[in-house]
Tab-separated table of C-alpha atoms in Angstrom:
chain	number	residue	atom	x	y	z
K	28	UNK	CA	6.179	-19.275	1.280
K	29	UNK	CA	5.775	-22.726	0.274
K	30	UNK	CA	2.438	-23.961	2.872
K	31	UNK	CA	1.067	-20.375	1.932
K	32	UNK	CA	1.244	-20.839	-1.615
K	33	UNK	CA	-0.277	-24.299	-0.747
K	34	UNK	CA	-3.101	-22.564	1.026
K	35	UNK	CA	-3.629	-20.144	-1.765
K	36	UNK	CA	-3.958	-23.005	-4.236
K	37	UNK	CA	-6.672	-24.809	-2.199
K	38	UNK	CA	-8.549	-22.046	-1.520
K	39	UNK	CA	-8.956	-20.933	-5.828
K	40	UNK	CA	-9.520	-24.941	-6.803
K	41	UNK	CA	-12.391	-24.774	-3.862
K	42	UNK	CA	-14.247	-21.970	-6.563
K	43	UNK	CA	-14.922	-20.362	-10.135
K	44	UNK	CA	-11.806	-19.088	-11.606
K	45	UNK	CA	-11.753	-15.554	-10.631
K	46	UNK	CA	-11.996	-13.973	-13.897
K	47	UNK	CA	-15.086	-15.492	-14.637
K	48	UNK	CA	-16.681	-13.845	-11.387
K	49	UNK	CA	-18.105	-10.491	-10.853
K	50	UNK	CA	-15.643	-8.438	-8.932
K	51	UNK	CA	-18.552	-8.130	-5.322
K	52	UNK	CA	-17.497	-11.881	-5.371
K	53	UNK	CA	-14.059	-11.066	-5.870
K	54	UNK	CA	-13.853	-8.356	-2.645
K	55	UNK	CA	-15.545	-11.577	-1.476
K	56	UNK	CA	-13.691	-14.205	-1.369
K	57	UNK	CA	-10.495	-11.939	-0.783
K	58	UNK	CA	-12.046	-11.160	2.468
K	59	UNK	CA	-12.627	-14.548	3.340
K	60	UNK	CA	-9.038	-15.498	1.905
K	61	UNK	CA	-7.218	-13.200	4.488
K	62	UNK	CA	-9.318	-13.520	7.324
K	63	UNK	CA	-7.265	-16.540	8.983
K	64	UNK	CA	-4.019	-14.566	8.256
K	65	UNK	CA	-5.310	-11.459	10.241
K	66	UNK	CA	-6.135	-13.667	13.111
K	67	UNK	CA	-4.463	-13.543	16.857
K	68	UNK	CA	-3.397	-9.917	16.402
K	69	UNK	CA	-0.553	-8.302	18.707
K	70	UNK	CA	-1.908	-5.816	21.169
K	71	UNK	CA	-1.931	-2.466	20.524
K	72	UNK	CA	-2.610	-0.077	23.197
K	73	UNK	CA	-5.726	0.930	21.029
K	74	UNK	CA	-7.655	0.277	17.859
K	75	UNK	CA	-10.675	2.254	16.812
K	76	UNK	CA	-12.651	3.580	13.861
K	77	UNK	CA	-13.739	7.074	13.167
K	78	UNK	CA	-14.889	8.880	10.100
K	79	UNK	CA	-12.411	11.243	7.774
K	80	UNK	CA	-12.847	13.914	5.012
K	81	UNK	CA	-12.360	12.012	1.998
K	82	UNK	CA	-12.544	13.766	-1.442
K	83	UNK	CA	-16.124	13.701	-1.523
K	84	UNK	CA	-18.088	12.999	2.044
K	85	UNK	CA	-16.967	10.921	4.862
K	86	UNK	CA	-14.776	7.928	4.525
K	87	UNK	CA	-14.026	5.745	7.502
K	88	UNK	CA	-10.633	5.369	8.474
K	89	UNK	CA	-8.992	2.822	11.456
K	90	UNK	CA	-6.551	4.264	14.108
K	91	UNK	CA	-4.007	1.779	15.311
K	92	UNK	CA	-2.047	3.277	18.409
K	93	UNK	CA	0.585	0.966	19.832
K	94	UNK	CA	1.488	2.556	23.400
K	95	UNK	CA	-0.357	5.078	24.178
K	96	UNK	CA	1.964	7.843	24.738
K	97	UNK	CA	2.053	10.981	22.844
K	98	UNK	CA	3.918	12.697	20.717
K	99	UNK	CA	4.355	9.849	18.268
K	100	UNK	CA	4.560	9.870	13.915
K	101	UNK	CA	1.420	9.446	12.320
K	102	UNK	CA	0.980	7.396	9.084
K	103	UNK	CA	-1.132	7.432	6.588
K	104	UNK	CA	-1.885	4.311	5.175
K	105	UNK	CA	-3.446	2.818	1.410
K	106	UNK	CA	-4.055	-0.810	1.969
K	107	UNK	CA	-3.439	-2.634	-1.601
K	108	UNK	CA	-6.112	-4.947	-3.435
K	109	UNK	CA	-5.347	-3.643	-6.816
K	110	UNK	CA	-7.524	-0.777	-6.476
K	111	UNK	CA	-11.089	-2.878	-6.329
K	112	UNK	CA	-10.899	-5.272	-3.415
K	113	UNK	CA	-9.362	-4.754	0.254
K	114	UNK	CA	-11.139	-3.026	3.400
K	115	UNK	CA	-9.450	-1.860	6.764
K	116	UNK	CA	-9.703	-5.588	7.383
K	117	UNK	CA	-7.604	-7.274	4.908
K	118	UNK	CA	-4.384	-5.800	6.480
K	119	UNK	CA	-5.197	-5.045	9.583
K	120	UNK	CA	-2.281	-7.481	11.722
K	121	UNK	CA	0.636	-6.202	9.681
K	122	UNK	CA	-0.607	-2.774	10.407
K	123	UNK	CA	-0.688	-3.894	14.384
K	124	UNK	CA	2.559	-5.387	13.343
K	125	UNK	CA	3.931	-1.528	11.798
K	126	UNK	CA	2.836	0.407	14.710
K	127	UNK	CA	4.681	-1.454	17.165
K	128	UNK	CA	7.850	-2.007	14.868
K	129	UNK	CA	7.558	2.075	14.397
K	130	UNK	CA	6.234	3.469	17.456
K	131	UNK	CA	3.727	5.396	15.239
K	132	UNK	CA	0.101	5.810	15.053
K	133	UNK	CA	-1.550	4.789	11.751
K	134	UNK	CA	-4.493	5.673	10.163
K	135	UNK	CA	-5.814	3.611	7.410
K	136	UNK	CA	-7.995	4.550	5.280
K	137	UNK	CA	-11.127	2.914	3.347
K	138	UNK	CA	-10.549	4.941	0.037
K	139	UNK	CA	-13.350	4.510	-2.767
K	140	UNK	CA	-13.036	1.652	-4.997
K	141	UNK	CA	-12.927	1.240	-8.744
K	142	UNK	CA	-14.350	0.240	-11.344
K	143	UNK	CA	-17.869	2.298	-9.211
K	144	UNK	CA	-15.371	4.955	-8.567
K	145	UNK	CA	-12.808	5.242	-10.632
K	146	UNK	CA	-9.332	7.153	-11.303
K	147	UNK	CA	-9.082	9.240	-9.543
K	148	UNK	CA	-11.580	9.424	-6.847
K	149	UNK	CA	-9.439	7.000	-4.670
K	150	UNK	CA	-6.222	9.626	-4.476
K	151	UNK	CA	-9.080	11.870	-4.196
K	152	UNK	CA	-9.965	10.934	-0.933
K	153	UNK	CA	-5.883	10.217	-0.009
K	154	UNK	CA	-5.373	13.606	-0.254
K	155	UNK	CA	-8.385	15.093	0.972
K	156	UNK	CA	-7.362	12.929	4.121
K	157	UNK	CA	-3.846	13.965	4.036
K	158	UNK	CA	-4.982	17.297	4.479
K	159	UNK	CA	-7.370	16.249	7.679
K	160	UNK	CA	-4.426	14.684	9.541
K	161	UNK	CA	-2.181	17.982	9.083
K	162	UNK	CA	-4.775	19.711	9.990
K	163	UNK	CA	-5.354	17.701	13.102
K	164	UNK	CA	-2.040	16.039	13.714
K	165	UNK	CA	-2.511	17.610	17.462
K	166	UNK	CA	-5.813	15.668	18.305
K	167	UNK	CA	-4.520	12.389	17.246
K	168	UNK	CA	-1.043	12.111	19.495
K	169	UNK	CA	1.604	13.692	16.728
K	170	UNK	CA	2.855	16.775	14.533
K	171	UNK	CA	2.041	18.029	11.074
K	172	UNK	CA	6.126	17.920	10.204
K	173	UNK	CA	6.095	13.936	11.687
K	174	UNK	CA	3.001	13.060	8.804
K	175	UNK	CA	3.986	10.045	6.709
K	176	UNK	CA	1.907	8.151	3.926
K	177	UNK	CA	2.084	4.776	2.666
K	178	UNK	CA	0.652	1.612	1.521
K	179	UNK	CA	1.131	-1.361	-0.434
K	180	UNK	CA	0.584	-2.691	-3.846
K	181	UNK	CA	-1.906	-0.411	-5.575
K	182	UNK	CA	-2.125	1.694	-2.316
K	183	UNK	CA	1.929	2.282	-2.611
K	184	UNK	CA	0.894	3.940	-6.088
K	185	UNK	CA	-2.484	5.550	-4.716
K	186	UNK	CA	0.641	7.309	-1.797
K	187	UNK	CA	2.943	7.880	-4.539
K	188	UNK	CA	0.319	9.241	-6.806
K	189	UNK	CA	-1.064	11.718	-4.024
K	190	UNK	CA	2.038	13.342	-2.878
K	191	UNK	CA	2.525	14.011	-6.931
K	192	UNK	CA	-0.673	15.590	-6.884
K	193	UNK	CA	0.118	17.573	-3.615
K	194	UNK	CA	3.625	18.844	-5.275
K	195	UNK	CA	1.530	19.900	-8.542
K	196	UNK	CA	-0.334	21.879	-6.536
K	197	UNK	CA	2.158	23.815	-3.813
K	198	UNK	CA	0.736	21.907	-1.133
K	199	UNK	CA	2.620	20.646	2.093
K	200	UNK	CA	4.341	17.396	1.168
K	201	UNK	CA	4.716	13.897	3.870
K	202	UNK	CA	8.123	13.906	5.811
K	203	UNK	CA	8.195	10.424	4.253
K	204	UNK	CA	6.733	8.185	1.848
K	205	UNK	CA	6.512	4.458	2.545
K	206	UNK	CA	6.083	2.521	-0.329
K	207	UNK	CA	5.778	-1.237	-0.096
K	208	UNK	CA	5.840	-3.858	-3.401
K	209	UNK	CA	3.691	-0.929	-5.655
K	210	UNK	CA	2.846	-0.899	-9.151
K	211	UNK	CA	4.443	2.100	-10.679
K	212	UNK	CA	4.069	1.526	-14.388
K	213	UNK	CA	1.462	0.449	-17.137
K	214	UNK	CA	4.123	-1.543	-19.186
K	215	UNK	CA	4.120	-5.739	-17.866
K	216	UNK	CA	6.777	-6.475	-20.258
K	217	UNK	CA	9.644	-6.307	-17.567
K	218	UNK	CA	11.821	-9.082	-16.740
K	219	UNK	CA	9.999	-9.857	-13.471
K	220	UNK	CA	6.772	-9.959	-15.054
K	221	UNK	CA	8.313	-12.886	-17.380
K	222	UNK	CA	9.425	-15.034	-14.843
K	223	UNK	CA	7.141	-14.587	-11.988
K	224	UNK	CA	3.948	-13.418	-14.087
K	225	UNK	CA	2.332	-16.946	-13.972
K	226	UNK	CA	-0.976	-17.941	-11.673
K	227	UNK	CA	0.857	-20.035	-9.337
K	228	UNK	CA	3.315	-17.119	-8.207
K	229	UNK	CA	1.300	-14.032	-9.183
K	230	UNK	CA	-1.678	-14.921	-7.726
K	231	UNK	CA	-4.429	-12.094	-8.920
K	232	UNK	CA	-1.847	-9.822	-10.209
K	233	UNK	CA	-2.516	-12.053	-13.288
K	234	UNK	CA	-5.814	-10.177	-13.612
K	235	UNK	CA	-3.800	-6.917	-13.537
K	236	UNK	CA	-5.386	-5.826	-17.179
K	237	UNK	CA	-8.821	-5.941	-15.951
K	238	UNK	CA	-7.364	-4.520	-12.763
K	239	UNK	CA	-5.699	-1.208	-14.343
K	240	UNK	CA	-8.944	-0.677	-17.036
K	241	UNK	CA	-11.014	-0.516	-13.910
K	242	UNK	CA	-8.647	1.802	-11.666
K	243	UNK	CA	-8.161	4.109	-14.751
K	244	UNK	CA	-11.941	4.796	-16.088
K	245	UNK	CA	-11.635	6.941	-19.024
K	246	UNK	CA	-9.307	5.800	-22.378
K	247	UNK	CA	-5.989	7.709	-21.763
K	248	UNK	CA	-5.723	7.998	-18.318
K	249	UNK	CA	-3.101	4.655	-17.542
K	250	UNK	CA	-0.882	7.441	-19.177
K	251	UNK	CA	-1.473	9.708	-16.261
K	252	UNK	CA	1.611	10.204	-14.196
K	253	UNK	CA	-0.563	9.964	-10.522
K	254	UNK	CA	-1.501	6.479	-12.217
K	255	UNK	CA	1.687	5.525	-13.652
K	256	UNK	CA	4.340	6.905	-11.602
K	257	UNK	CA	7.036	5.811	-13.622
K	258	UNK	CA	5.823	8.242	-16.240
K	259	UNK	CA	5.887	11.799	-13.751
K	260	UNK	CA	8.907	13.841	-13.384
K	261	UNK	CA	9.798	12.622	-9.418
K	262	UNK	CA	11.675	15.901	-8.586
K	263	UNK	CA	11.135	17.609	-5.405
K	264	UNK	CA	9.799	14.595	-4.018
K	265	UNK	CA	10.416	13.582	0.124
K	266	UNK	CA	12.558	10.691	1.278
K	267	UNK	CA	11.373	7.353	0.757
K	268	UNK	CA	11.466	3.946	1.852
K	269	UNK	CA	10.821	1.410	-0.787
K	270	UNK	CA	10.809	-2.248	-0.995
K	271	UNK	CA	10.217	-5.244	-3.005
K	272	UNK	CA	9.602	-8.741	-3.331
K	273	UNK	CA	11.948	-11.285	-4.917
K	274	UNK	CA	9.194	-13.305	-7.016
K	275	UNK	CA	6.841	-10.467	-7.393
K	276	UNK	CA	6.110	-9.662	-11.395
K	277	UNK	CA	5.901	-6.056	-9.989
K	278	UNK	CA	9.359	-6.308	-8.937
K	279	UNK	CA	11.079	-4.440	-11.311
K	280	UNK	CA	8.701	-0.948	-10.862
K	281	UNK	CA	9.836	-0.771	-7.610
K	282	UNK	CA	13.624	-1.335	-8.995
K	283	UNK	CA	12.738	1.099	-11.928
K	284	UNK	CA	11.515	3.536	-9.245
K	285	UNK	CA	14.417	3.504	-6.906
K	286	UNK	CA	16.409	4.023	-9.749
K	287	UNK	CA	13.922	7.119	-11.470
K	288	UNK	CA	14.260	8.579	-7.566
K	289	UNK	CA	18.061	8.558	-7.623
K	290	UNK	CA	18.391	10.195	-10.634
K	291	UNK	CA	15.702	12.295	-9.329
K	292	UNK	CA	17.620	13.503	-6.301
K	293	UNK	CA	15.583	11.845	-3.942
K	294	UNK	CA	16.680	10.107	-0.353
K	295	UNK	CA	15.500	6.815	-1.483
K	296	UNK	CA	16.617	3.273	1.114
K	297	UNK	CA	15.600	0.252	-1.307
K	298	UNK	CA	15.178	-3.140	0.824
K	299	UNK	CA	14.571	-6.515	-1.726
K	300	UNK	CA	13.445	-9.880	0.107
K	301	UNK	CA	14.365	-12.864	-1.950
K	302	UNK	CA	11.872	-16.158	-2.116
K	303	UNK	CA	8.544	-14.107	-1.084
K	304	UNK	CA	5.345	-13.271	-3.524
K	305	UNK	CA	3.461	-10.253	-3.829
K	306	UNK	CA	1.433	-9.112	-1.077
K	307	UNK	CA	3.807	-10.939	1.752
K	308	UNK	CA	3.771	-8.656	4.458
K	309	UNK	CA	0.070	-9.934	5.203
K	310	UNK	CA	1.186	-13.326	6.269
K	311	UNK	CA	2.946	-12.480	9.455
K	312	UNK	CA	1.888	-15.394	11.403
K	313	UNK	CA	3.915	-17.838	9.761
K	314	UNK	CA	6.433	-16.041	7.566
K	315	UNK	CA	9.639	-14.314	9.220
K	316	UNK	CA	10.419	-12.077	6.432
K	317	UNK	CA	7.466	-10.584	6.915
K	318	UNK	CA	8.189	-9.515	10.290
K	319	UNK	CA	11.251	-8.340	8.939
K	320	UNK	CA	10.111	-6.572	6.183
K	321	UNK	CA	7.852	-4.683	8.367
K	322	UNK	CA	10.185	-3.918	11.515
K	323	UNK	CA	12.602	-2.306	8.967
K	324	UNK	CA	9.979	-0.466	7.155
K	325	UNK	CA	9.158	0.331	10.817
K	326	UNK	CA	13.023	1.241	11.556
K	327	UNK	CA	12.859	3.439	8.859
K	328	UNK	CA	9.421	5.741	10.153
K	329	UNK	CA	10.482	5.781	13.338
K	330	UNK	CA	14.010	7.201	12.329
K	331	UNK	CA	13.129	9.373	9.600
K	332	UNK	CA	10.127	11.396	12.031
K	333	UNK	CA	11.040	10.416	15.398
K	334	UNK	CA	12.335	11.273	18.426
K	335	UNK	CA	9.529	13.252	19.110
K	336	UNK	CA	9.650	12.573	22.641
């Protein structure tokens, strides 16, 4: 991690500090900040965009199919950004890197951003497009019992906080979840948030205050349990696959959370990679424990809804 923490740290002395800009410059220079790491992408036997239901109008949504063949799992996928920056871009080679390590086809989607649209238009539109891909698990290569959902960061709690919200309300329920370095609570008083909380190592979680008040809208809702997971009862819940970074100050939700899901009942597998920051599965092109952390999260989709062929 050391040469991309380097990187990180030239590219924020190059600018204003970024809580003195407005957050259009922010989804900015993010996009401009993971560009280079998205570059050279494997290939995949086909990428394309298309439009989905979201939870109100179209939202546009990227297919990644690795080989072709049918039938296959289908994903969907919440990329992170703490709920106000990210695009299908900003993750796009780790998802290449996912769909071959899993042999399934993803869809991710380009959910509505706070603070314009806030809590909680962006689960909103995960579950209105949950409901597409059931629907239409046929027409794209796979099976409505071999549906997954996932993400990372705030997109691991946007997945978390759907399939709540689909449970509340009777509704069918992923085969899997697959939850990758979330943020599950409102509370940044944890352990990991003392040691690993600072600007060099947390990067723009350190704007996670400004991050949350935008994500929930109105006063009261960071108490909601599709916001803060940690709060909800997690019974009833399908298996999931969770992991964590090592120097992440969200560390401990995702420890809190495997523990809340044991207690819970639910099939939980809980992978921790020491020595990596937040947001590390986007730097495949240099960093080996991102291609790990992603073939086993990979591992775990393809034997959780596979063989379907």
């Amino acid at each position: 991690m050391r040469p991309i923490i380097a990187a990180m740290r030239a590219a924020a002395a190059s600018g204003a500090p970024a809580s003195t800009v407005p957050l259009t410059q922010m989804r900015m220079r993010a996009a401009a900040q993971f560009a280079p790491w998205n570059a050279d992408p494997p290939a995949l036997a086909s990428v394309h965009d298309f439009d989905v239901p979201g939870g109100t109008g179209q939202r546009r949504a990227r297919l990644y199919d690795p080989r072709g063949r049918t039938p296959v799992p289908l994903l969907l996928y919440l990329h992170g950004g703490g709920w106000v920056i990210g695009d299908l871009d900003m993750e796009d080679r780790a998802l290449r890197v996912l769909a071959l390590e899993s042999g399934a086809r993803i869809v991710s989607l380009d959910y509505r951003l706070a603070p314009e649209h806030p809590f909680p238009a962006a689960l909103q539109d995960a579950v209105a497009a949950f409901g597409w891909l059931r629907a239409h698990a046929g027409e794209l290569g796979g099976t409505a019992d071999s549906l997954a959902i996932g993400g990372a960061s705030a997109g691991a709690n946007i997945a978390l906080g759907a399939t709540l919200d689909l449970r509340n309300r009777g509704q069918t329920l992923p085969a899997l979840m697959v939850l990758m370095y979330g943020v599950y609570g409102t509370e940044r008083t944890t352990e990991s948030d003392r040691l690993f909380g600072s600007p060099e190592l947390s990067g723009p979680l350190v704007h996670m205050q400004r991050f949350y008040d935008a994500y929930a809208g109105a006063p009261g809702q960071q108490d909601d349990p599709r916001v803060a997971p940690l709060r909800a009862d997690l019974a009833g819940l399908p298996p999931v696959f969770l992991n964590a970074a090592g120097l992440d100050p969200l560390r401990d939700d995702s420890r809190q959370l495997r523990d809340r899901l044991q207690q819970a009942g639910v099939p939980v597998h809980y992978a921790e990679y020491p020595g990596v920051l937040h947001g590390f599965t986007q730097y495949t092109r240099t960093s080996p424990t991102a291609r790990q952390a992603l073939r086993e999260a990979g591992a775990a989709i393809a034997a959780r809804l596979a063989p379907l062929d």
